[in-house]
Amino acid sequence: MKKLASLLTLLCLATAASAQSQPDSLKNRAFGSYIFIPIEFPIIDSKGFENAVAVAGLPEARYPTATLGIGFQFYANRGISTISFATGTRKKEKDTYLTEMEYRSFSFNFGYDLTKGHRYALYPYLGFKGNGLNYLYREKSEETIDLEDYLETDLQYREIHNSRAHLDLGFGFARQSFYLINARVGYLVPLEKSRWTINDDLHLSAAPGTRYKFYFSINIGFGAIFTEDDVRRRYSR
């Protein structure tokens, strides 16, 4: 991560230095908005939880590699504000059991564009990101049975939730026209201890730690971005 942080810092400095010789009037008059689909790739250290599950004799379940969701991006006077939600589930099904690991995230952040032209944006951002995991294990009946027999079975069922709030530090590059393509990488700084709960309200003590480290995302959407001159020309006809 130190090499990545150094590279991002150098990019910021180089972009800011090259921007000094260009006029700033066009950028400061640009504004726009987009609705997009975030494709998020989370990087999570969940070994502690996976080991605890294995010791208990339960089958493993891993978080999904990629997730989808919905988001909104607003651009005004160099500022880029983003709100997004993403979720995904990875399932493993056998004849006698089913396991699922669901990942979800909600974030909002604000960035500052370092470039001059409003069609492209290179920006650092800061914000909040809440992450969560949900582990589900459910035994299945080996054969078709009637309701009375099913109610008398002792099939095992386990469901555990994890959540954690983070400070979201990242860098993004966007192409903005009538469409949006936005690539982002974010590093997550925990704002609280990792919490594991069951039944949505009962907190587990001595639960294994889970570290949400960083993530990559690609946001693809549609919208529009204009300058004040564009609007003036369009409505003065």
Short mmCIF file of C-alpha atoms in Angstrom, two decimals, residues 65-236:
data_model
loop_
_atom_site.label_atom_id
_atom_site.label_comp_id
_atom_site.label_asym_id
_atom_site.label_seq_id
_atom_site.Cartn_x
_atom_site.Cartn_y
_atom_site.Cartn_z
CA THR A 65 -15.17 -11.34 -5.79
CA ALA A 66 -17.32 -8.60 -7.35
CA THR A 67 -20.58 -6.86 -6.42
CA LEU A 68 -23.12 -4.62 -8.18
CA GLY A 69 -25.35 -1.81 -7.01
CA ILE A 70 -26.55 1.70 -7.81
CA GLY A 71 -25.11 5.15 -7.28
CA PHE A 72 -25.33 8.86 -8.05
CA GLN A 73 -22.55 11.29 -8.93
CA PHE A 74 -22.79 15.09 -8.87
CA TYR A 75 -20.24 17.47 -10.36
CA ALA A 76 -20.04 21.22 -9.67
CA ASN A 77 -17.13 23.68 -9.58
CA ARG A 78 -14.44 20.98 -9.45
CA GLY A 79 -16.27 19.13 -6.67
CA ILE A 80 -17.31 15.50 -7.24
CA SER A 81 -19.85 14.07 -4.78
CA THR A 82 -20.75 10.37 -4.93
CA ILE A 83 -23.31 8.20 -3.14
CA SER A 84 -23.41 4.46 -3.85
CA PHE A 85 -24.65 1.10 -2.59
CA ALA A 86 -23.35 -2.32 -3.65
CA THR A 87 -24.12 -5.90 -2.68
CA GLY A 88 -23.34 -9.43 -3.81
CA THR A 89 -23.63 -13.04 -2.62
CA ARG A 90 -21.41 -16.07 -3.09
CA LYS A 91 -23.20 -19.42 -2.67
CA LYS A 92 -22.04 -22.99 -2.23
CA GLU A 93 -24.69 -25.70 -2.39
CA LYS A 94 -24.30 -29.42 -1.69
CA ASP A 95 -26.81 -32.24 -1.32
CA THR A 96 -27.08 -31.78 2.45
CA TYR A 97 -26.32 -28.10 3.07
CA LEU A 98 -26.18 -24.59 1.67
CA THR A 99 -23.73 -21.80 2.57
CA GLU A 100 -23.87 -18.13 1.56
CA MET A 101 -21.60 -15.18 2.17
CA GLU A 102 -23.14 -11.81 1.36
CA TYR A 103 -21.12 -8.60 1.08
CA ARG A 104 -22.69 -5.15 1.16
CA SER A 105 -21.40 -1.59 1.26
CA PHE A 106 -22.76 1.93 1.45
CA SER A 107 -20.62 5.00 0.86
CA PHE A 108 -20.68 8.72 0.33
CA ASN A 109 -17.65 10.87 -0.40
CA PHE A 110 -16.42 14.15 -1.82
CA GLY A 111 -13.51 14.68 -4.20
CA TYR A 112 -11.70 17.61 -5.79
CA ASP A 113 -10.85 17.49 -9.50
CA LEU A 114 -7.21 18.32 -10.30
CA THR A 115 -7.64 18.65 -14.07
CA LYS A 116 -8.81 21.66 -16.09
CA GLY A 117 -11.08 20.15 -18.75
CA HIS A 118 -14.46 19.06 -17.40
CA ARG A 119 -14.70 16.01 -19.70
CA TYR A 120 -12.00 14.24 -17.71
CA ALA A 121 -11.50 14.19 -13.96
CA LEU A 122 -8.52 13.08 -11.87
CA TYR A 123 -9.35 13.48 -8.21
CA PRO A 124 -8.56 12.43 -4.64
CA TYR A 125 -11.59 11.89 -2.43
CA LEU A 126 -12.53 11.52 1.22
CA GLY A 127 -15.69 10.08 2.73
CA PHE A 128 -17.49 7.39 4.73
CA LYS A 129 -17.95 3.73 3.84
CA GLY A 130 -19.93 1.17 5.79
CA ASN A 131 -19.18 -2.48 5.01
CA GLY A 132 -20.84 -5.70 6.09
CA LEU A 133 -20.75 -9.47 5.73
CA ASN A 134 -23.49 -12.01 6.35
CA TYR A 135 -22.65 -15.71 6.78
CA LEU A 136 -25.44 -18.27 6.38
CA TYR A 137 -25.27 -22.04 6.87
CA ARG A 138 -28.38 -24.18 6.43
CA GLU A 139 -28.69 -27.95 6.42
CA LYS A 140 -31.09 -29.48 3.89
CA SER A 141 -33.23 -32.54 4.09
CA GLU A 142 -31.74 -35.39 2.08
CA GLU A 143 -35.08 -36.34 0.58
CA THR A 144 -38.56 -34.97 0.03
CA ILE A 145 -40.66 -35.19 3.19
CA ASP A 146 -44.08 -33.99 4.28
CA LEU A 147 -44.69 -31.01 6.57
CA GLU A 148 -45.17 -33.03 9.74
CA ASP A 149 -41.88 -34.88 9.32
CA TYR A 150 -40.06 -31.65 8.42
CA LEU A 151 -41.26 -29.91 11.60
CA GLU A 152 -39.82 -32.76 13.64
CA THR A 153 -36.35 -32.64 12.06
CA ASP A 154 -33.34 -31.09 13.83
CA LEU A 155 -31.72 -29.46 10.81
CA GLN A 156 -28.99 -26.99 11.77
CA TYR A 157 -29.18 -23.31 10.84
CA ARG A 158 -26.56 -20.61 11.50
CA GLU A 159 -26.59 -16.95 10.47
CA ILE A 160 -24.05 -14.36 11.61
CA HIS A 161 -23.72 -10.68 10.63
CA ASN A 162 -20.67 -8.44 10.59
CA SER A 163 -20.49 -4.67 10.09
CA ARG A 164 -17.89 -1.93 10.35
CA ALA A 165 -17.68 1.81 9.58
CA HIS A 166 -14.65 3.25 7.80
CA LEU A 167 -13.01 6.46 6.70
CA ASP A 168 -12.74 6.13 2.93
CA LEU A 169 -9.56 7.55 1.35
CA GLY A 170 -9.25 7.15 -2.40
CA PHE A 171 -8.34 8.32 -5.85
CA GLY A 172 -10.40 8.28 -9.02
CA PHE A 173 -10.21 8.91 -12.74
CA ALA A 174 -13.37 9.63 -14.73
CA ARG A 175 -14.43 10.21 -18.32
CA GLN A 176 -17.56 12.39 -18.29
CA SER A 177 -19.80 13.04 -21.28
CA PHE A 178 -23.37 11.82 -21.85
CA TYR A 179 -21.97 8.66 -20.25
CA LEU A 180 -19.72 8.11 -17.23
CA ILE A 181 -16.78 5.73 -16.81
CA ASN A 182 -15.16 6.16 -13.43
CA ALA A 183 -12.32 3.98 -12.06
CA ARG A 184 -11.59 4.29 -8.33
CA VAL A 185 -9.34 2.76 -5.71
CA GLY A 186 -9.99 3.33 -2.00
CA TYR A 187 -8.19 2.55 1.25
CA LEU A 188 -10.34 1.96 4.35
CA VAL A 189 -9.43 3.22 7.82
CA PRO A 190 -11.61 1.63 10.58
CA LEU A 191 -13.71 4.01 12.68
CA GLU A 192 -14.95 1.31 15.09
CA LYS A 193 -14.32 -2.25 16.19
CA SER A 194 -15.51 -5.10 14.00
CA ARG A 195 -18.94 -6.23 15.26
CA TRP A 196 -20.51 -9.67 14.89
CA THR A 197 -24.19 -10.11 15.71
CA ILE A 198 -26.95 -12.70 15.51
CA ASN A 199 -30.68 -12.00 15.27
CA ASP A 200 -29.77 -8.41 14.27
CA ASP A 201 -29.34 -7.23 17.88
CA LEU A 202 -27.35 -9.77 19.94
CA HIS A 203 -23.65 -8.92 19.85
CA LEU A 204 -21.14 -11.77 20.01
CA SER A 205 -18.22 -11.46 22.43
CA ALA A 206 -14.69 -12.59 21.53
CA ALA A 207 -15.61 -12.69 17.85
CA PRO A 208 -12.77 -12.93 15.29
CA GLY A 209 -11.62 -9.70 13.70
CA THR A 210 -12.37 -8.99 10.05
CA ARG A 211 -10.35 -6.35 8.23
CA TYR A 212 -11.83 -4.53 5.25
CA LYS A 213 -8.57 -3.38 3.66
CA PHE A 214 -9.27 -1.59 0.38
CA TYR A 215 -11.34 -1.90 -2.79
CA PHE A 216 -11.40 -1.22 -6.50
CA SER A 217 -14.50 -0.08 -8.35
CA ILE A 218 -15.62 0.81 -11.85
CA ASN A 219 -18.70 3.03 -12.10
CA ILE A 220 -20.56 2.97 -15.42
CA GLY A 221 -23.53 5.28 -15.94
CA PHE A 222 -25.42 7.88 -17.93
CA GLY A 223 -26.16 11.55 -17.38
CA ALA A 224 -24.88 14.90 -18.60
CA ILE A 225 -22.31 17.57 -17.87
CA PHE A 226 -22.44 21.17 -19.11
CA THR A 227 -20.74 24.50 -18.77
CA GLU A 228 -22.66 27.73 -18.27
CA ASP A 229 -21.77 28.67 -21.86
CA ASP A 230 -23.33 25.41 -23.12
CA VAL A 231 -26.58 26.17 -21.30
CA ARG A 232 -26.59 29.78 -22.50
CA ARG A 233 -26.15 28.75 -26.13
CA ARG A 234 -28.82 26.03 -25.87
CA TYR A 235 -31.56 28.20 -24.37
CA SER A 236 -30.80 31.45 -26.20
#
